[in-house]
Amino acid sequence: MDVSPRDVLELAGTALAVGARALSVDVARPEPAFAQTPKRGGVFRLCSGLDPVGFDPHQTLAFSTMTMLSFTHSRLLKVKAGPSVRPGTYPVEADVTEAWTRPTDTTYVFKLRRGVRWHPKPPVNGRELTADDVKYTYERFLGIKGNGNRQTLEDVDKIEALDRYTVKFTLKAPFAWFLDALASTSAWLVAREAVEKFGDLKRPEAVIGTGPWMLERYEPNVRLTFARNPNYSVRGLPNADAVDVTVDADPSSRFASWVAGKYDFGPEYQQVVRRLDLDTAKERKPGLQTAEYIWFTGGYTSCKLDQEPFKDVRVRRALGRASNWREFLEASPFSLGHGAPNATVPAAAGEWAIPIDQLTREGRELYEQDVPAARKLLAEAGYPNGFKVPVETTAGYGPDFMDRVQIALKNWKAAGIETELKLKEFGAYIASTVFGKFDKMTFGLRGAWLDADSYMRPFMPGQPLNSGGVNDPKLSEMILLQRKTFDVAKRREIVYDIQRHIAHNAYALFDASQKVVSVWEPYVKNWSPNNGFDYGGRLLAAWLDR
């Protein structure tokens, strides 16, 4: 059964609005709470389809890097994890913070927990985390060249270490999503000594954080092994001695290995199993635990708006009219027809994602395949015989993604748009194409963020992820307005208007997010899946009952 955008609204509450309230929050030192006594020890076994693109969180957007750093690093705030959190909701809670206040709309003061220590590795050698570390981290985050996530915190004007355990952020303007931004998995705290010793944080030796596990061994494209951090600041955690991540680029091999008992969780991204394989898995694995939810990940098409033929909105709309998000969901082995179409803000963002039927007529038509209408639009734009265009993407997302690409190319061809497919290695694609370094057009995946603002901000001039070159003063004004609007209902209306405007002008095209099934073995306790790269956070309080 398909899930409509309205259905998806039920998947998330108002958790993302945490940063919107006038607040003074005191958070007690986190202590694990369990329905049964957890067992200590054992090794969690997972797999990944991609190797990390280095280990410097300020130098890559790659999810394969951020998921691995989630085992080793911490941040000021985090998205709460565990069985009490319904997949598709994202409540924010403290990580290394003890309390925080917002004295004004542009100032935030954080009190750090005492006794948070870096990994006992040189050159940091287990010293205590201080406010100076927080200041250093986010000044590097904002100042280093090539940080594609810089937009997340670019409204920060000044960071001050008021004392050893107190840090103050002063913003250039009110930013209603600031707490969500600090809880993102691009906001990992890093050690100055590691940067100074290694020059950057790309090497495995530089993976030194304050998180629950330490990187013990790294075999490129083979395996990563993480051992328990003996200095971890939350008493009694983590429960597992270690986490072992196998890198395997072959979906069939990953599935076979999981069914054979090599892994404790589903073999795909976010511990998902393809629906196509679900019945087989349940037959082979009695008692398998499952959860369904909408992925943030969805396909997008970006075109160079300052170049022909994409200067003409009719051409961009023709691409949308030729596309068929339903066909993709039906063909996908992950969804088998289950999912929802995405506007600018993905359906998984719940209340922040506009229902498609609330777009303008022109916006709604982007989601209603009509090849004759697409041909008519092209003819009106001066292309009665269509045109040929290069399309850049990567095969790094795997064969199922390439099937998605082929569906898009087939449908565009039916409308008269011939494509020349150009493939880039995954690391090169993440370092260039997503930043707009392509000839005419690109098709890729997005879904790195859990807050709605991060999906709108790239449509402003000067933003590194503004790959199509959007320059629309009215749109920029709306995006800035929603960022400083703390009233949730009012902000949501502005966010809806932004999505209407982007769809009406076809500044980018989006297909759909799949409703996926995450699976885990019956002996894995106190764990629940969710969107996002925080694998380590979700495993922190889990344990193995075997």
XYZ file of C-alpha atoms in Angstrom:
546
model
C 0.000 0.000 0.000
C 1.411 3.396 -0.952
C 1.906 6.020 1.688
C 0.713 9.477 0.735
C 2.368 12.656 1.991
C -0.587 13.060 4.326
C 0.043 9.600 5.734
C 3.664 10.496 6.197
C 2.658 13.475 8.340
C 1.699 10.962 11.004
C 5.227 9.598 11.099
C 6.736 12.609 12.851
C 5.591 14.990 15.534
C 7.076 18.311 16.405
C 10.439 17.039 17.579
C 12.296 19.008 14.936
C 10.868 22.174 16.426
C 12.900 21.811 19.616
C 15.080 24.692 18.536
C 12.052 26.922 18.101
C 11.110 27.390 21.721
C 12.293 29.991 24.156
C 14.201 27.688 26.413
C 16.150 27.056 29.540
C 16.920 23.371 29.682
C 18.674 21.386 32.374
C 19.486 17.822 31.464
C 20.519 15.389 34.140
C 23.579 13.282 33.503
C 22.385 10.585 31.069
C 21.845 7.243 32.749
C 20.675 4.129 30.925
C 17.199 2.897 31.781
C 16.270 -0.641 30.766
C 13.200 -2.843 31.031
C 15.547 -5.738 31.843
C 19.123 -5.922 33.068
C 21.433 -5.456 30.095
C 24.218 -7.901 29.378
C 27.687 -6.490 29.017
C 30.091 -7.744 26.388
C 29.996 -9.135 22.886
C 30.553 -7.624 19.465
C 27.925 -5.963 17.284
C 28.404 -6.989 13.649
C 27.258 -4.723 10.838
C 28.045 -4.201 7.187
C 28.418 -1.200 4.924
C 28.206 -0.976 1.162
C 30.803 1.799 0.984
C 34.155 2.575 2.530
C 34.586 5.912 4.341
C 35.741 8.830 2.202
C 38.426 9.685 4.734
C 37.636 10.438 8.388
C 37.581 14.233 8.488
C 33.982 15.355 9.193
C 34.800 18.856 7.954
C 36.117 17.663 4.600
C 33.396 15.413 3.189
C 29.645 15.012 2.917
C 29.920 11.231 2.582
C 27.467 9.297 4.739
C 29.973 6.439 4.777
C 32.295 8.687 6.780
C 29.688 10.136 9.144
C 28.203 6.742 10.053
C 31.611 5.439 11.082
C 32.425 8.565 13.116
C 29.170 8.029 15.031
C 30.899 5.205 16.904
C 33.851 7.337 17.953
C 32.680 10.925 18.302
C 30.236 13.044 20.291
C 28.584 16.438 19.855
C 26.906 18.959 22.132
C 23.432 17.624 21.378
C 22.118 14.515 19.673
C 18.932 12.947 18.390
C 17.544 10.661 21.060
C 17.718 6.953 20.253
C 16.200 3.736 21.544
C 12.923 1.808 21.464
C 11.024 4.724 23.035
C 11.713 6.823 19.919
C 9.365 6.096 17.042
C 11.201 5.860 13.705
C 10.532 9.060 11.805
C 10.690 11.291 14.894
C 13.801 13.153 15.959
C 13.709 14.483 19.543
C 16.845 16.379 20.527
C 18.628 15.700 23.824
C 21.994 16.345 25.470
C 25.184 14.575 24.447
C 28.224 16.116 26.164
C 26.090 19.018 27.365
C 24.682 19.152 30.883
C 22.405 22.163 30.411
C 21.777 24.990 27.995
C 19.981 28.323 27.934
C 18.959 30.833 25.286
C 19.265 34.259 26.936
C 18.260 36.012 23.697
C 17.175 34.965 20.222
C 20.799 35.133 19.079
C 22.725 33.734 22.049
C 23.002 30.193 23.409
C 25.016 29.130 26.451
C 25.981 25.481 27.000
C 27.288 23.898 30.192
C 29.452 20.852 29.533
C 29.321 17.696 31.611
C 32.434 17.243 33.678
C 34.491 14.134 33.205
C 33.983 13.774 29.435
C 37.351 12.554 28.163
C 39.006 12.083 24.811
C 40.077 8.604 23.785
C 43.282 7.458 25.512
C 45.306 7.777 22.321
C 48.221 10.063 21.459
C 48.416 12.956 21.045
C 45.341 13.706 23.183
C 45.904 10.879 25.681
C 42.540 10.896 27.393
C 42.497 14.476 28.651
C 39.198 16.101 29.616
C 36.966 17.790 27.064
C 36.720 21.549 27.694
C 34.913 24.574 26.318
C 38.079 25.410 24.352
C 37.604 22.142 22.433
C 34.060 23.135 21.507
C 35.240 26.566 20.397
C 38.066 25.042 18.340
C 35.788 22.466 16.693
C 33.201 24.883 15.396
C 35.678 27.577 14.411
C 37.403 24.915 12.303
C 33.999 23.756 11.022
C 33.269 27.288 9.798
C 36.766 28.223 8.668
C 38.171 25.205 6.867
C 37.967 25.220 3.076
C 35.784 22.567 1.497
C 33.306 21.886 4.304
C 30.091 21.136 2.433
C 28.173 21.191 5.716
C 29.265 24.724 6.581
C 25.770 26.023 5.849
C 24.522 24.121 8.899
C 26.195 26.570 11.295
C 27.086 29.515 9.085
C 24.911 31.879 11.125
C 27.316 31.561 14.053
C 29.082 34.897 14.537
C 31.199 34.228 17.610
C 32.083 31.352 19.953
C 33.414 32.071 23.425
C 34.760 29.771 26.116
C 33.434 31.562 29.203
C 35.157 29.130 31.532
C 36.457 25.552 31.403
C 32.954 24.064 31.091
C 30.875 26.890 29.606
C 30.669 27.897 25.957
C 28.616 30.700 24.417
C 27.446 30.960 20.811
C 26.439 34.338 19.408
C 24.540 34.203 16.114
C 24.425 36.781 13.332
C 20.641 36.500 13.270
C 17.957 34.432 14.986
C 18.122 30.802 13.825
C 15.177 28.684 14.912
C 16.876 25.448 13.852
C 20.099 26.010 15.786
C 19.687 23.139 18.257
C 18.812 20.767 15.431
C 21.954 21.931 13.628
C 24.134 21.173 16.662
C 22.549 17.712 16.873
C 23.405 16.891 13.268
C 25.977 14.237 12.454
C 28.206 16.812 10.807
C 28.761 18.512 14.187
C 31.205 15.999 15.706
C 33.644 17.432 18.241
C 37.285 17.135 17.175
C 40.601 17.503 19.013
C 43.027 20.307 18.174
C 46.043 18.104 18.947
C 44.963 15.537 16.347
C 44.665 18.193 13.658
C 48.020 19.698 14.583
C 49.776 16.314 14.550
C 48.263 14.853 11.396
C 47.569 18.025 9.402
C 43.920 17.045 8.940
C 41.652 14.282 10.181
C 41.480 12.124 7.055
C 43.800 9.373 8.314
C 42.515 6.586 10.578
C 45.166 7.526 13.161
C 43.386 10.864 13.555
C 40.075 9.267 14.567
C 40.100 10.459 18.172
C 36.834 11.469 19.765
C 34.928 11.294 23.040
C 32.430 8.716 21.798
C 31.621 5.229 23.117
C 34.032 3.256 20.924
C 37.518 3.790 19.523
C 38.711 2.911 16.027
C 41.011 -0.037 16.669
C 41.623 -1.304 13.141
C 40.914 -0.137 9.622
C 41.431 -2.239 6.502
C 40.402 -0.096 3.506
C 37.430 -1.552 1.632
C 37.429 -4.564 3.950
C 36.684 -3.879 7.622
C 36.568 -1.373 10.481
C 36.786 -2.552 14.087
C 35.842 -0.364 17.041
C 36.731 -1.199 20.659
C 34.982 0.074 23.800
C 36.219 3.442 25.064
C 37.294 2.785 28.672
C 36.947 6.509 29.418
C 33.385 6.887 28.108
C 31.590 9.387 30.288
C 28.179 7.723 30.654
C 28.369 5.193 33.465
C 27.885 1.579 32.349
C 27.895 2.300 28.613
C 28.434 1.123 25.995
C 27.299 -2.414 26.690
C 29.110 -4.022 23.767
C 32.854 -4.590 23.882
C 33.241 -3.810 20.213
C 31.598 -3.062 16.867
C 32.782 -4.782 13.702
C 31.803 -3.271 10.337
C 32.435 -5.265 7.156
C 32.647 -3.331 3.888
C 30.990 -5.206 1.032
C 29.920 -3.425 -2.154
C 27.878 -6.367 -3.496
C 24.201 -6.366 -2.357
C 23.808 -10.094 -3.071
C 26.905 -10.915 -1.055
C 25.752 -8.716 1.831
C 22.374 -10.426 1.939
C 23.836 -13.923 1.736
C 26.295 -13.158 4.517
C 23.548 -11.761 6.730
C 21.265 -14.743 6.167
C 24.202 -17.013 6.989
C 24.549 -15.304 10.358
C 27.528 -13.016 9.738
C 25.699 -9.812 10.771
C 23.293 -8.897 13.554
C 21.352 -6.350 11.498
C 19.920 -5.928 8.021
C 22.594 -5.663 5.309
C 21.656 -2.319 3.733
C 21.938 1.337 4.742
C 20.281 1.996 8.126
C 20.125 -1.758 8.755
C 17.438 -2.227 6.114
C 16.615 -5.382 4.194
C 15.130 -5.104 0.718
C 11.421 -5.974 0.688
C 12.176 -8.284 -2.201
C 14.236 -10.373 0.219
C 12.064 -9.967 3.309
C 10.000 -13.160 3.019
C 13.131 -15.241 2.489
C 14.754 -13.565 5.459
C 11.801 -14.266 7.740
C 11.781 -17.923 6.713
C 15.473 -18.262 7.446
C 15.462 -16.129 10.591
C 12.568 -16.925 12.970
C 11.841 -14.153 15.447
C 13.385 -11.452 13.272
C 12.529 -7.993 14.611
C 11.321 -5.409 12.074
C 10.286 -1.760 11.815
C 8.899 0.192 8.843
C 9.437 3.895 8.212
C 9.997 6.394 5.413
C 13.601 6.990 4.403
C 14.860 10.559 4.136
C 16.891 9.426 1.151
C 15.356 10.326 -2.196
C 16.402 11.061 -5.759
C 16.873 14.562 -7.115
C 17.654 16.191 -10.456
C 19.565 19.442 -10.674
C 20.060 21.449 -13.865
C 22.242 24.442 -14.671
C 19.658 27.214 -14.663
C 21.954 29.722 -16.361
C 22.499 27.485 -19.383
C 20.357 26.432 -22.306
C 18.044 24.629 -22.462
C 17.341 24.841 -18.715
C 16.957 28.599 -18.575
C 13.404 27.976 -19.757
C 11.090 26.777 -16.981
C 9.060 24.861 -19.569
C 12.038 22.594 -20.218
C 12.461 21.919 -16.512
C 8.758 21.217 -16.156
C 8.960 18.864 -19.121
C 11.515 16.795 -17.214
C 9.048 16.538 -14.357
C 6.074 15.672 -16.567
C 8.108 12.895 -18.188
C 9.171 11.426 -14.836
C 7.315 8.756 -12.886
C 8.040 8.417 -9.174
C 5.433 5.644 -8.853
C 7.303 3.513 -11.380
C 10.472 3.894 -9.350
C 8.736 2.828 -6.109
C 7.140 -0.176 -7.818
C 10.433 -1.268 -9.374
C 12.584 -0.737 -6.303
C 13.431 -3.939 -4.408
C 13.554 -1.830 -1.247
C 9.988 -0.524 -1.494
C 7.940 -2.686 -3.915
C 5.507 0.209 -4.247
C 5.646 1.490 -0.668
C 6.716 5.095 -0.221
C 5.817 8.714 -0.798
C 6.726 11.486 -3.268
C 9.061 14.215 -2.065
C 8.854 17.954 -2.482
C 11.823 20.122 -1.470
C 11.590 18.886 2.122
C 11.494 15.067 2.069
C 8.343 13.273 3.175
C 10.247 11.766 6.111
C 10.379 15.241 7.705
C 6.731 14.802 8.611
C 4.908 18.046 9.314
C 7.557 20.099 7.486
C 6.990 18.286 4.166
C 4.188 19.882 2.176
C 1.524 17.459 0.888
C 1.852 17.336 -2.893
C -1.802 18.287 -3.355
C -1.053 21.647 -1.691
C 1.431 22.684 -4.371
C 0.409 25.014 -7.206
C -1.072 23.389 -10.298
C 2.269 23.605 -12.066
C 3.985 22.108 -9.035
C 1.516 19.220 -8.745
C 1.949 18.412 -12.422
C 5.616 17.587 -11.813
C 4.351 14.487 -9.979
C 1.816 13.452 -12.646
C 3.502 11.706 -15.555
C 2.191 12.897 -18.924
C 4.644 12.326 -21.783
C 2.537 14.141 -24.444
C 2.334 17.144 -22.110
C 6.111 16.993 -21.677
C 6.602 16.965 -25.452
C 4.222 19.900 -25.781
C 6.206 21.898 -23.215
C 9.430 21.175 -25.081
C 7.892 22.262 -28.375
C 6.651 25.508 -26.805
C 10.186 26.108 -25.516
C 11.609 25.691 -29.042
C 12.598 22.016 -28.886
C 9.962 20.190 -30.973
C 12.467 17.398 -31.655
C 13.810 17.305 -28.121
C 17.508 17.638 -27.316
C 20.514 15.724 -26.040
C 22.149 16.476 -22.706
C 24.897 14.977 -20.489
C 23.776 13.670 -17.103
C 26.304 13.102 -14.343
C 25.921 10.637 -11.463
C 27.794 7.906 -9.594
C 27.452 4.138 -9.508
C 28.791 4.264 -5.961
C 25.305 4.101 -4.475
C 24.994 0.582 -5.865
C 23.120 -1.329 -8.577
C 19.660 -0.580 -7.188
C 20.370 3.135 -7.503
C 21.563 2.639 -11.071
C 18.252 0.935 -11.848
C 16.601 4.101 -10.527
C 18.774 6.189 -12.848
C 17.832 4.047 -15.842
C 14.115 4.534 -15.124
C 14.620 8.302 -15.148
C 16.634 8.234 -18.388
C 14.055 5.981 -20.074
C 11.181 8.305 -19.221
C 13.051 11.417 -20.320
C 13.870 9.718 -23.610
C 10.169 9.000 -24.173
C 9.601 12.759 -24.096
C 12.447 13.418 -26.544
C 15.275 14.129 -24.097
C 18.281 12.014 -25.032
C 20.909 11.672 -22.340
C 24.614 10.916 -22.272
C 25.322 9.268 -18.919
C 28.605 10.240 -17.253
C 29.647 8.211 -14.204
C 32.017 9.419 -11.488
C 33.732 7.483 -8.727
C 31.783 7.994 -5.480
C 34.439 10.013 -3.668
C 34.954 12.293 -6.670
C 31.202 12.701 -7.095
C 30.757 13.729 -3.439
C 33.685 16.140 -3.714
C 32.612 17.801 -6.951
C 29.261 17.059 -8.560
C 27.132 17.749 -5.481
C 28.785 21.179 -5.339
C 27.666 22.010 -8.871
C 30.765 20.891 -10.744
C 28.980 19.272 -13.684
C 28.243 20.294 -17.256
C 24.476 20.537 -17.554
C 22.563 18.172 -15.338
C 22.965 15.659 -12.514
C 20.840 12.944 -10.941
C 21.703 11.836 -7.426
C 20.521 11.090 -3.914
C 19.946 13.410 -0.987
C 18.877 12.819 2.588
C 21.814 13.712 4.829
C 19.924 15.974 7.222
C 17.039 15.526 9.650
C 16.001 19.208 9.773
C 13.902 20.876 7.075
C 16.048 24.008 6.876
C 18.992 22.107 5.425
C 16.904 21.156 2.387
C 15.917 24.775 1.674
C 19.102 26.708 2.423
C 20.948 25.297 -0.647
C 18.556 27.248 -2.892
C 20.148 30.554 -1.862
C 22.898 32.267 -3.915
C 26.390 31.598 -2.654
C 25.518 28.329 -0.959
C 28.007 25.563 -1.887
C 25.200 23.065 -2.448
C 23.278 25.404 -4.754
C 24.321 23.151 -7.619
C 21.801 24.502 -10.122
C 22.656 28.149 -9.499
C 19.268 29.319 -8.185
C 19.179 33.106 -7.733
C 15.692 34.161 -6.717
C 15.452 37.131 -4.297
C 11.869 36.299 -3.314
C 12.839 32.728 -2.476
C 15.899 33.853 -0.503
C 13.747 36.242 1.503
C 11.335 33.438 2.436
C 14.137 31.077 3.413
C 15.712 33.692 5.695
C 12.314 34.520 7.200
C 11.556 30.935 8.208
C 14.985 30.629 9.818
C 14.221 33.408 12.274
C 10.589 32.458 12.934
C 10.362 30.637 16.284
C 6.592 30.141 16.230
C 6.280 26.618 14.838
C 2.916 27.038 13.083
C 3.981 30.276 11.402
C 7.323 28.802 10.385
C 5.622 25.759 8.878
C 3.427 27.967 6.686
C 6.514 29.785 5.390
C 8.225 26.435 4.771
C 5.175 25.315 2.773
C 5.271 28.534 0.717
C 8.946 27.923 -0.016
C 8.218 24.431 -1.270
C 5.358 25.720 -3.436
C 7.653 28.328 -4.957
C 10.488 25.879 -5.704
C 8.117 23.339 -7.272
C 6.250 26.006 -9.264
C 9.530 27.143 -10.816
C 10.937 23.595 -11.080
C 14.244 24.784 -9.645
C 14.979 21.132 -8.868
C 13.084 17.884 -9.350
C 12.521 15.200 -6.725
C 11.171 11.686 -7.035
C 10.186 9.713 -3.916
C 11.376 8.233 -0.663
C 10.903 4.558 -0.031
C 9.101 3.080 2.941
C 11.743 0.638 4.103
C 12.035 -2.202 6.614
C 14.898 -2.274 9.107
C 15.570 -5.671 10.677
C 17.585 -6.972 13.605
C 18.114 -10.309 15.266
C 15.931 -11.392 18.211
C 18.958 -11.434 20.512
C 19.656 -7.709 19.894
C 17.978 -5.825 22.753
C 17.113 -2.181 23.443
C 17.709 -1.076 19.850
C 15.504 0.655 17.317
C 16.207 2.025 13.833
C 15.711 5.563 12.624
C 16.783 7.922 9.880
C 20.190 9.518 10.037
C 23.849 8.582 10.235
C 24.044 8.034 14.006
C 24.632 4.291 13.980
C 26.744 4.544 17.119
C 24.169 6.535 19.024
C 21.518 3.927 18.327
C 23.845 1.101 19.434
C 25.084 2.861 22.572
C 22.585 1.361 25.046
C 21.766 -1.785 23.054
C 23.081 -5.190 24.078
C 23.375 -8.787 22.929
C 21.293 -11.392 24.762
C 22.974 -14.615 23.714
